[in-house]
PDB file of C-alpha atoms in Angstrom:
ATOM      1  CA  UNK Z 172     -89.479  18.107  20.853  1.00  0.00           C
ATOM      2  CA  UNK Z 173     -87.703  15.365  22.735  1.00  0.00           C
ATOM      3  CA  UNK Z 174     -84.906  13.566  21.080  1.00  0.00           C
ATOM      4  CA  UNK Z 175     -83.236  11.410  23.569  1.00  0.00           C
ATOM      5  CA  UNK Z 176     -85.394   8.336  21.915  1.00  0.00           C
ATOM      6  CA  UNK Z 177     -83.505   8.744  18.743  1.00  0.00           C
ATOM      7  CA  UNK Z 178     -80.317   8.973  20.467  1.00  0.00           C
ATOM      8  CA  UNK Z 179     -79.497   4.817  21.002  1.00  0.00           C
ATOM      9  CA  UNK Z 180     -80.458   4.341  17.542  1.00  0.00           C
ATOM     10  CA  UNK Z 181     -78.104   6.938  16.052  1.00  0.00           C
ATOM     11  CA  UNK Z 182     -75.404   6.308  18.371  1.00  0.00           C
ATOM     12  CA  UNK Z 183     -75.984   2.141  17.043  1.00  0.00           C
ATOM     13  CA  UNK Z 184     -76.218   3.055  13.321  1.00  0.00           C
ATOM     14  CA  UNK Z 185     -72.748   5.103  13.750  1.00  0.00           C
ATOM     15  CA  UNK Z 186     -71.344   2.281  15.280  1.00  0.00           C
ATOM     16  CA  UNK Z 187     -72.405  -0.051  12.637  1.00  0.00           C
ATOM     17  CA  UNK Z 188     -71.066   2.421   9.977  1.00  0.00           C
ATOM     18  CA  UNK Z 189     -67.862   2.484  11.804  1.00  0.00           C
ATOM     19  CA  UNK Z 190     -67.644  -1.230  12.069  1.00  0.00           C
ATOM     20  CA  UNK Z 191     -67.998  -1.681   8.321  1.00  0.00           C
ATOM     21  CA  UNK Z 192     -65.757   1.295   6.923  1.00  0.00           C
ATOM     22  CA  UNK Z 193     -63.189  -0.960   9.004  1.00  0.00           C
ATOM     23  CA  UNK Z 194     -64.250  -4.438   7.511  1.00  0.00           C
ATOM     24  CA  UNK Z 195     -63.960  -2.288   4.043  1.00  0.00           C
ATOM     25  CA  UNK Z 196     -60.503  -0.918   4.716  1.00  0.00           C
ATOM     26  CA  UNK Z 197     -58.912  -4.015   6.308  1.00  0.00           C
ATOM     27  CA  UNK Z 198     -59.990  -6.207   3.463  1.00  0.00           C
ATOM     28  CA  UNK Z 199     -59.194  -3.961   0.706  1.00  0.00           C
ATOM     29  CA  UNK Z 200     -55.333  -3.751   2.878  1.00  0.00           C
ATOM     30  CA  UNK Z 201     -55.647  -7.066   2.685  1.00  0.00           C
ATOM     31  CA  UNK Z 202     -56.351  -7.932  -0.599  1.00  0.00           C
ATOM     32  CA  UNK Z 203     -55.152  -4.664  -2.268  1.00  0.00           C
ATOM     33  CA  UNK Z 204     -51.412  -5.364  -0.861  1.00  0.00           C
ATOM     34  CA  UNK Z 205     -50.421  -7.727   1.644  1.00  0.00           C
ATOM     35  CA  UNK Z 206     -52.249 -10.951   0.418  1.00  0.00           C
ATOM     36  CA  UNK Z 207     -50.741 -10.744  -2.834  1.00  0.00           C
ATOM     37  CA  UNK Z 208     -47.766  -9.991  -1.882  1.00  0.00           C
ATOM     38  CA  UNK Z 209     -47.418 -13.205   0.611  1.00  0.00           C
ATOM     39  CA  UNK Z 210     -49.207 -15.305  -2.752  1.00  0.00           C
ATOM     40  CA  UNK Z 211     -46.371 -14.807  -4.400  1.00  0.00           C
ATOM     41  CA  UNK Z 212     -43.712 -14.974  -1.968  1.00  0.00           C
ATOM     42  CA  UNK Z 213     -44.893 -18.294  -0.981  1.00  0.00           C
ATOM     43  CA  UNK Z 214     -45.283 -19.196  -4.528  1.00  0.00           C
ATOM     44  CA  UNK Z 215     -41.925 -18.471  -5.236  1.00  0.00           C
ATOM     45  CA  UNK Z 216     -40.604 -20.628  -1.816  1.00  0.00           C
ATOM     46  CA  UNK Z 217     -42.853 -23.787  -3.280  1.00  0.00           C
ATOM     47  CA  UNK Z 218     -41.310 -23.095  -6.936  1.00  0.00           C
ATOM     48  CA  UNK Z 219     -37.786 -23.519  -5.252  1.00  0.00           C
ATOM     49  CA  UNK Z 220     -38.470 -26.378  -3.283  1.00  0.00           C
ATOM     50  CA  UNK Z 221     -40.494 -28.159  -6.508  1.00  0.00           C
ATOM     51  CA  UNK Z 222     -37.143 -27.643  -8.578  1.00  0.00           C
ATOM     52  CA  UNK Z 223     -34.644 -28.771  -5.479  1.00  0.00           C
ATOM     53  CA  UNK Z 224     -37.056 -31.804  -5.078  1.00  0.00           C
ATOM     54  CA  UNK Z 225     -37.226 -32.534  -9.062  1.00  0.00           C
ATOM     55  CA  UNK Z 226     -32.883 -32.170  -9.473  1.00  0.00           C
ATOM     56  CA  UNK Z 227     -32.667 -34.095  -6.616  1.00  0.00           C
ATOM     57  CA  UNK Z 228     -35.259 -36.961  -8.507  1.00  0.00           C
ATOM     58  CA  UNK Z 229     -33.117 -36.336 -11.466  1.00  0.00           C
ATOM     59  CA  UNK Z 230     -29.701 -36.830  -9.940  1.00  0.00           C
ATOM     60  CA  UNK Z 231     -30.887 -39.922  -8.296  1.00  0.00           C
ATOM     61  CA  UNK Z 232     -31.872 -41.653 -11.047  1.00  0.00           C
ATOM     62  CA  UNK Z 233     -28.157 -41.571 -13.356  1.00  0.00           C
ATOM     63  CA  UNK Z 234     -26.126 -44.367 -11.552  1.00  0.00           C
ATOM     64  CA  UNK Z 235     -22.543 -42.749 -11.001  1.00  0.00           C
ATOM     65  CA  UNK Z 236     -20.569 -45.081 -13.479  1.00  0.00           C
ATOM     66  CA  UNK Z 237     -23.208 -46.778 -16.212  1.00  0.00           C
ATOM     67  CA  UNK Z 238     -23.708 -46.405 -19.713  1.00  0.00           C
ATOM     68  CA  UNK Z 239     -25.539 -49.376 -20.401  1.00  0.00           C
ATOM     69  CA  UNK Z 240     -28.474 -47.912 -18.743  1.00  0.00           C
ATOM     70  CA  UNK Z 241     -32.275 -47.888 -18.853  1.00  0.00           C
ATOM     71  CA  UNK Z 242     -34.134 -45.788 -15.801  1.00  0.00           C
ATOM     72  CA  UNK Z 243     -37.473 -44.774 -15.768  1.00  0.00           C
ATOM     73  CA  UNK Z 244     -38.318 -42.649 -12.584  1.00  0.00           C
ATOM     74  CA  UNK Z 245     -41.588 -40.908 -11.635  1.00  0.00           C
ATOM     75  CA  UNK Z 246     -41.076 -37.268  -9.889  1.00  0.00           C
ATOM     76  CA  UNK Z 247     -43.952 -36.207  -7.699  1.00  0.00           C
ATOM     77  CA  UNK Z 248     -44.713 -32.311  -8.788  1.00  0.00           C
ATOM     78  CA  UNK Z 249     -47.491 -30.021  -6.947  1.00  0.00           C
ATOM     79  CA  UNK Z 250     -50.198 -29.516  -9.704  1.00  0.00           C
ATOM     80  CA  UNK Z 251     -49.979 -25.569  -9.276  1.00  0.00           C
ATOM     81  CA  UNK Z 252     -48.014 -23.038  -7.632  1.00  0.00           C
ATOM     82  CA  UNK Z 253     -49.885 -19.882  -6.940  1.00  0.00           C
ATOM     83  CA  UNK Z 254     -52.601 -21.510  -7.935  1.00  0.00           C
ATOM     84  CA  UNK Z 255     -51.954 -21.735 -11.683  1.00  0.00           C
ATOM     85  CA  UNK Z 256     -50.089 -24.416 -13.660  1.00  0.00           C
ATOM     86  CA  UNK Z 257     -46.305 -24.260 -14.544  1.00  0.00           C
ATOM     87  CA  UNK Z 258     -43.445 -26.031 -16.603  1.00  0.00           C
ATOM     88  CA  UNK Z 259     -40.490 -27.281 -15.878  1.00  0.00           C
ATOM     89  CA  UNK Z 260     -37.668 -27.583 -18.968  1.00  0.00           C
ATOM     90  CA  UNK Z 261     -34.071 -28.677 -19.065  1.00  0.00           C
ATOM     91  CA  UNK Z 262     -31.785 -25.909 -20.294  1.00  0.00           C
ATOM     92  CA  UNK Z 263     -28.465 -27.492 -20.928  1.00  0.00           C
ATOM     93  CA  UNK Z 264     -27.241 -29.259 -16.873  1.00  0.00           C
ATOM     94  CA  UNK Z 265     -30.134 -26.675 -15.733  1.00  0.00           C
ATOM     95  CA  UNK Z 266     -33.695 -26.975 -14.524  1.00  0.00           C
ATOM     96  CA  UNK Z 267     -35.797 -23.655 -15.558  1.00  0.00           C
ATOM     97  CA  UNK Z 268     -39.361 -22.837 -13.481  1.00  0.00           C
ATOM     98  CA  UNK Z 269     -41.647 -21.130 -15.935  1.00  0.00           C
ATOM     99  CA  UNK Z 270     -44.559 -19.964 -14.685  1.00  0.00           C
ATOM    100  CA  UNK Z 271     -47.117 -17.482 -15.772  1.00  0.00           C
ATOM    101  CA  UNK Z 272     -46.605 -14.728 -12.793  1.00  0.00           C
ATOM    102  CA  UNK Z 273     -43.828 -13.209 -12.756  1.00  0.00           C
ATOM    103  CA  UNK Z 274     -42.830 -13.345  -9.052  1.00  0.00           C
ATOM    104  CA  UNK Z 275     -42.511 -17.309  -9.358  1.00  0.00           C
ATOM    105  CA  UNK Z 276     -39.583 -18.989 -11.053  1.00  0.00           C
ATOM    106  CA  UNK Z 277     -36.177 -20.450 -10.653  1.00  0.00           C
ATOM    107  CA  UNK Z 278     -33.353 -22.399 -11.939  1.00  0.00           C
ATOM    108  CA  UNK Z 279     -31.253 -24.994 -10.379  1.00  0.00           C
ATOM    109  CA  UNK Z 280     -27.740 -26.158 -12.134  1.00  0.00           C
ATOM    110  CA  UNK Z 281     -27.700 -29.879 -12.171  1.00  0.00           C
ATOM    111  CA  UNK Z 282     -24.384 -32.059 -10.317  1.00  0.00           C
ATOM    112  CA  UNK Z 283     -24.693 -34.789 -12.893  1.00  0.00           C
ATOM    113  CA  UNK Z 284     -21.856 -37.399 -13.551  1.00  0.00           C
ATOM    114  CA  UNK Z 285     -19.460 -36.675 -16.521  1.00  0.00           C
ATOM    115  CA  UNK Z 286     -21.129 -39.719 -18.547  1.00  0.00           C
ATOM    116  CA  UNK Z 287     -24.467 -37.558 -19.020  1.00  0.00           C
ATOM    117  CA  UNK Z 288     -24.343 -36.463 -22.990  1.00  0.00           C
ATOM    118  CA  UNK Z 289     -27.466 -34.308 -22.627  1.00  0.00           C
ATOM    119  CA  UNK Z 290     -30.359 -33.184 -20.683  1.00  0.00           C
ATOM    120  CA  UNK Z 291     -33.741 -32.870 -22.616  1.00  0.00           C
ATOM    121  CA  UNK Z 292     -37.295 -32.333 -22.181  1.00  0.00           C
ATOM    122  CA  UNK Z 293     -39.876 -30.534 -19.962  1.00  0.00           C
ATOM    123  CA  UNK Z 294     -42.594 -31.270 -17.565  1.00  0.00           C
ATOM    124  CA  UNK Z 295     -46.237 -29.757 -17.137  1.00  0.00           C
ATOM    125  CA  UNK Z 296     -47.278 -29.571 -13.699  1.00  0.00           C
ATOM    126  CA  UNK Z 297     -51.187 -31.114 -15.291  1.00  0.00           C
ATOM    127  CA  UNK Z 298     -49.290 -34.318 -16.725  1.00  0.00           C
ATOM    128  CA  UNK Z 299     -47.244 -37.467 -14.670  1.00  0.00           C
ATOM    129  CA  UNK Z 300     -43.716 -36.138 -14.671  1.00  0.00           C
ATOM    130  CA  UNK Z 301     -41.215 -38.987 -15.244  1.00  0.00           C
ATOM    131  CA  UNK Z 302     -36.976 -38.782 -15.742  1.00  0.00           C
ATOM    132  CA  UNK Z 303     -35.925 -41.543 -18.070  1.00  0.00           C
ATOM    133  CA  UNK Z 304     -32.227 -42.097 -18.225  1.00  0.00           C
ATOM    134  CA  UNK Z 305     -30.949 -44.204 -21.103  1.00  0.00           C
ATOM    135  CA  UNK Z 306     -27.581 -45.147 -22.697  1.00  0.00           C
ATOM    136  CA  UNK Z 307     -27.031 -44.186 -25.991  1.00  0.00           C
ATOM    137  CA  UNK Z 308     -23.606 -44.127 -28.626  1.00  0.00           C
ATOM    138  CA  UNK Z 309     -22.545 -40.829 -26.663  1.00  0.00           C
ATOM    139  CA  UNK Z 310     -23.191 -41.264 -23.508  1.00  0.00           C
ATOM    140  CA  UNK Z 311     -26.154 -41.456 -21.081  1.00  0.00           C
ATOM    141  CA  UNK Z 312     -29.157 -39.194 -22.154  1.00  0.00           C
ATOM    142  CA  UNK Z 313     -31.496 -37.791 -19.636  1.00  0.00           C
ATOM    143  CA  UNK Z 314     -34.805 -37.088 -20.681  1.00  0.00           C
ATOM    144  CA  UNK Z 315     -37.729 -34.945 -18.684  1.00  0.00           C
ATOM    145  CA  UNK Z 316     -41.147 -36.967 -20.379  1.00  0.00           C
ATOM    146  CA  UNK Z 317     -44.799 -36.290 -19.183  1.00  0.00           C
ATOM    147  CA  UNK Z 318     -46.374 -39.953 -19.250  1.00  0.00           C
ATOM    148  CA  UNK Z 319     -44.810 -43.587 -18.905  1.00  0.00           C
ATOM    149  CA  UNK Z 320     -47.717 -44.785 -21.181  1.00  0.00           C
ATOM    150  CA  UNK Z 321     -49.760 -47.850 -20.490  1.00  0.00           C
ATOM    151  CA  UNK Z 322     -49.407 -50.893 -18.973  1.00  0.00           C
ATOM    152  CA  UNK Z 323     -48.970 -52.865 -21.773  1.00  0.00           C
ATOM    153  CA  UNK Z 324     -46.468 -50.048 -23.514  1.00  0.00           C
ATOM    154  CA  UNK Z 325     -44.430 -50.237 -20.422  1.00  0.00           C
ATOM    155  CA  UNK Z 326     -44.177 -54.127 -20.736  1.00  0.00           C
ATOM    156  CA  UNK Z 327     -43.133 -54.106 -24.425  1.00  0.00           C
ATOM    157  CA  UNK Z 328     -40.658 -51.201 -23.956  1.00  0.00           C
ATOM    158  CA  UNK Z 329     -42.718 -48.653 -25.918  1.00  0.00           C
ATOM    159  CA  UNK Z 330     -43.663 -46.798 -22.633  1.00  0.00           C
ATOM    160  CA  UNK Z 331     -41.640 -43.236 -24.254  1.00  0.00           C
ATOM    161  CA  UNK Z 332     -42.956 -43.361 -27.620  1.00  0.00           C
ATOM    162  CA  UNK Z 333     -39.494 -44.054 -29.044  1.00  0.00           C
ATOM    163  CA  UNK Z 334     -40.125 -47.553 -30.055  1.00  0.00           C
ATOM    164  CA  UNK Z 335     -37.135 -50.095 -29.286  1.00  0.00           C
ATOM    165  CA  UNK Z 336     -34.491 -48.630 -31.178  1.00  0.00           C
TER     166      UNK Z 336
END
């Protein structure tokens, strides 16, 4: 019996097998380790540059030496990091991260003039984030809010859903 006719066609299916069982073991390096791994590591750079950018909006928006104040300023946040959504909450002169995985987080300390009573609040990265600074009997009050309201709220001074007062 001859068999060099079956020879090509052995010699193509073993290089075909060989071709995928390295496909298979690439992507499962891939995804198994290193892809994760970078997810999160990048995750965790864009959480730290989210918070810089968001104390930075913050400190911006308390004029040095006013108490008679009344600020509204929007802060631009990424709608995920690492693909899920996230919160950010004043702790005390301190910005917390909180996100789901556990690789992504952060805090940032605040450099906030000595008139600032109190930082209070938090922002969901799904919601318009917005820093309202006000004066109140104790000092100025800084306060993380999630909406400005509507047009017409914003107009009338209702735009917090504190009323006048």
């Amino acid at each position: 019996m001859d068999s060099r006719g079956v020879t090509p066609v052995v010699g193509k299916v073993l290089e075909a097998g060989i071709v995928v069982l390295y496909i298979g073991l690439l992507t499962t390096t891939l995804y198994g380790g290193v892809v994760p791994g970078y997810r999160s590591t990048a995750g965790d750079a864009v959480g730290d540059r989210t918070l810089a950018a968001a104390a930075e909006r913050i400190q911006q928006a308390v004029p040095p030496e006013a108490e008679a104040v009344d600020v509204r300023v929007r802060v631009d946040l990424p709608p995920t990091i690492r693909g899920e959504r996230y919160r950010i909450r004043a702790d005390g002169e301190t910005l917390v991260l909180d996100h789901p995985h556990p690789a992504v987080g952060g805090r940032v300390r605040l450099a906030l003039p000595p008139q600032v009573a109190r930082v209070e609040g938090s922002w969901t990265s799904d919601e318009p984030a917005v820093v309202r600074v006000r004066g109140a009997d104790g000092g100025v009050v800084v306060r993380l809010k999630e909406r400005e309201g509507t047009p017409g709220e914003r107009e009338n001074g209702r735009g917090d859903g504190e009323g006048d007062g």
